[in-house]
Every structure is written in C-alpha cells, then in structure tokens.
C-alpha cells in the first residue's frame, strides 16, 4: 500500500531576474511517482520569505502581467524599511502577503485537477537569491 503522506523538495534555479517559473510538470511528475492513481491533496510550499506560489495561466502574457502588477503594487524603490540587499529589496519581503508561499490543490486519480489554462508557478521577485526550494507534499488515500 502506498504511503498516505509523501513529501519531496524541488530545487529551482530562478536566476538573477524576476521570474514566474511554471512547475506544473514537476508537480505532475511527483504525483506520477507517489500518488499511484489515488485521490488526495497536493500542497506546494516555498520556505522562503521573498517568493510565492500562484495558480495562473502562463505563456500568453499572464506571467508578465503578474510581474507588471507586482511592480505597480510593490515598486522597487527606497520606500521600504527593510533595506538590506538590492535597492527596493524590502518589497520582496512583502510579496508573500500578496502571492502566498503555498497552494493546496486537488488530486484526482493521481493527477492535478487544474482548470484548462491553470498552471502552478513559483513567483520570485528577489534577484539576490537565484536558487529556491519548493516542498511538494501529497496526502492521499
């Protein structure tokens, strides 16, 4: 009998620019190994104070639109009290209040139950930290 709870850490290189990284395939690959056709929940979590998880459309400009919206909401200037790192880095520490560091998603028959245009994405605006971890945890029966 497969484990009811299984977890794994992904290492994601985001580089030195702001990024929206689609990790849907990584999530599906993890589920293919551990879910064995079962129903359950996939929790996606980033243990970082400056990035988040979004479920959005990618590839049609929505990922760039998200980054543009974040620039409007969280400008990269000197208004932030948190001042270490690159100029405007304090905004990166506010990001998880807008793009949360987690998402819990339904798994049906071992696959993510996403809408047609939905993807699971890591949102990283912190150019000072080029390497991220994402914790994938499956809870199923």
XYZ file of C-alpha atoms in Angstrom:
141
model
C 0.000 0.000 0.000
C 1.398 3.432 -0.925
C 2.158 5.952 1.800
C -0.712 8.229 2.826
C 1.747 11.143 3.089
C 4.838 11.711 0.940
C 6.965 14.816 0.563
C 9.870 15.916 -1.610
C 11.889 19.082 -2.158
C 12.471 20.540 -5.625
C 15.432 22.787 -6.305
C 14.525 25.567 -8.728
C 17.095 27.931 -10.256
C 15.378 31.284 -10.794
C 18.485 33.221 -11.790
C 19.175 36.915 -11.298
C 15.980 38.365 -12.748
C 12.369 38.384 -11.605
C 10.643 35.210 -12.732
C 7.423 33.287 -12.859
C 8.511 29.644 -13.168
C 5.951 27.042 -14.222
C 6.421 23.981 -12.001
C 3.273 22.129 -13.097
C 5.253 19.362 -14.811
C 7.370 18.904 -11.686
C 4.181 18.557 -9.640
C 2.731 16.022 -12.103
C 5.991 14.033 -12.162
C 5.993 13.892 -8.372
C 2.374 12.697 -8.357
C 3.116 10.061 -11.010
C 5.677 8.585 -8.602
C 3.771 8.821 -5.330
C 0.017 9.108 -5.923
C -0.443 5.821 -7.826
C -3.854 6.817 -9.228
C -5.177 7.921 -5.843
C -7.244 10.943 -4.867
C -5.907 13.452 -2.373
C -4.296 16.845 -1.982
C -1.010 18.287 -3.177
C 0.444 21.025 -1.023
C 3.075 23.216 -2.680
C 5.124 25.356 -0.275
C 8.181 27.602 -0.597
C 10.199 28.020 2.630
C 11.410 31.479 1.633
C 10.419 34.940 2.850
C 10.610 36.525 -0.607
C 8.671 34.387 -3.084
C 5.301 32.744 -3.502
C 3.148 30.195 -5.323
C 0.488 31.258 -7.848
C -2.009 29.243 -9.876
C -2.274 31.213 -13.125
C -2.212 30.947 -16.893
C 1.277 31.053 -18.403
C 2.645 31.510 -21.893
C 0.011 34.002 -23.071
C 1.426 37.004 -21.236
C -0.284 36.486 -17.882
C 3.007 35.704 -16.180
C 4.484 39.000 -17.436
C 1.247 40.768 -16.466
C 1.604 39.385 -12.934
C 5.148 40.741 -12.654
C 3.967 44.125 -14.008
C 1.112 44.219 -11.488
C 3.544 43.409 -8.688
C 5.748 46.308 -9.830
C 2.718 48.604 -9.569
C 1.699 47.295 -6.143
C 5.231 46.879 -4.814
C 7.563 49.363 -6.513
C 11.270 48.682 -6.329
C 12.337 51.956 -4.736
C 13.617 53.301 -1.429
C 10.247 53.492 0.407
C 10.788 50.180 2.214
C 12.046 49.980 5.803
C 13.617 46.595 5.131
C 16.762 47.774 3.342
C 19.381 45.034 3.001
C 20.150 43.545 -0.417
C 19.410 45.133 -3.780
C 17.676 48.539 -3.916
C 13.974 48.080 -3.209
C 14.505 44.575 -1.792
C 12.073 45.323 1.043
C 9.214 44.842 -1.434
C 10.301 41.224 -1.909
C 9.571 40.617 1.780
C 6.026 41.956 1.330
C 5.368 39.766 -1.737
C 4.235 36.650 0.233
C 1.350 38.680 1.705
C 0.045 39.114 -1.870
C 1.292 35.913 -3.531
C 1.169 33.373 -0.698
C 4.030 30.924 -0.160
C 1.711 27.940 -0.585
C -1.145 26.373 -2.528
C -3.183 23.259 -1.803
C -4.545 21.587 -4.919
C -6.926 18.677 -5.557
C -5.517 15.434 -6.939
C -7.955 13.108 -8.713
C -6.837 9.657 -9.874
C -3.209 10.661 -9.358
C -3.322 13.899 -11.394
C -3.699 17.560 -10.563
C -7.260 18.711 -11.096
C -6.443 22.094 -12.646
C -8.558 24.207 -14.958
C -7.771 24.284 -18.670
C -5.400 27.246 -18.518
C -4.142 26.914 -14.939
C -0.503 26.250 -14.094
C 1.306 26.009 -10.767
C 4.013 28.680 -10.661
C 6.802 29.843 -8.413
C 6.816 33.659 -8.311
C 10.228 35.081 -7.419
C 10.982 38.810 -7.465
C 14.147 38.530 -5.356
C 17.103 38.913 -7.711
C 19.527 38.366 -4.814
C 18.601 34.695 -4.327
C 18.965 32.677 -7.565
C 18.187 29.259 -6.056
C 14.895 28.254 -4.470
C 13.398 25.204 -2.860
C 9.791 24.096 -3.299
C 8.317 21.488 -0.976
C 5.765 19.159 -2.600
C 3.626 17.118 -0.197
C 0.966 14.608 -1.235
C -1.706 13.483 1.179
C -3.951 10.800 -0.251
C -5.887 7.645 0.339
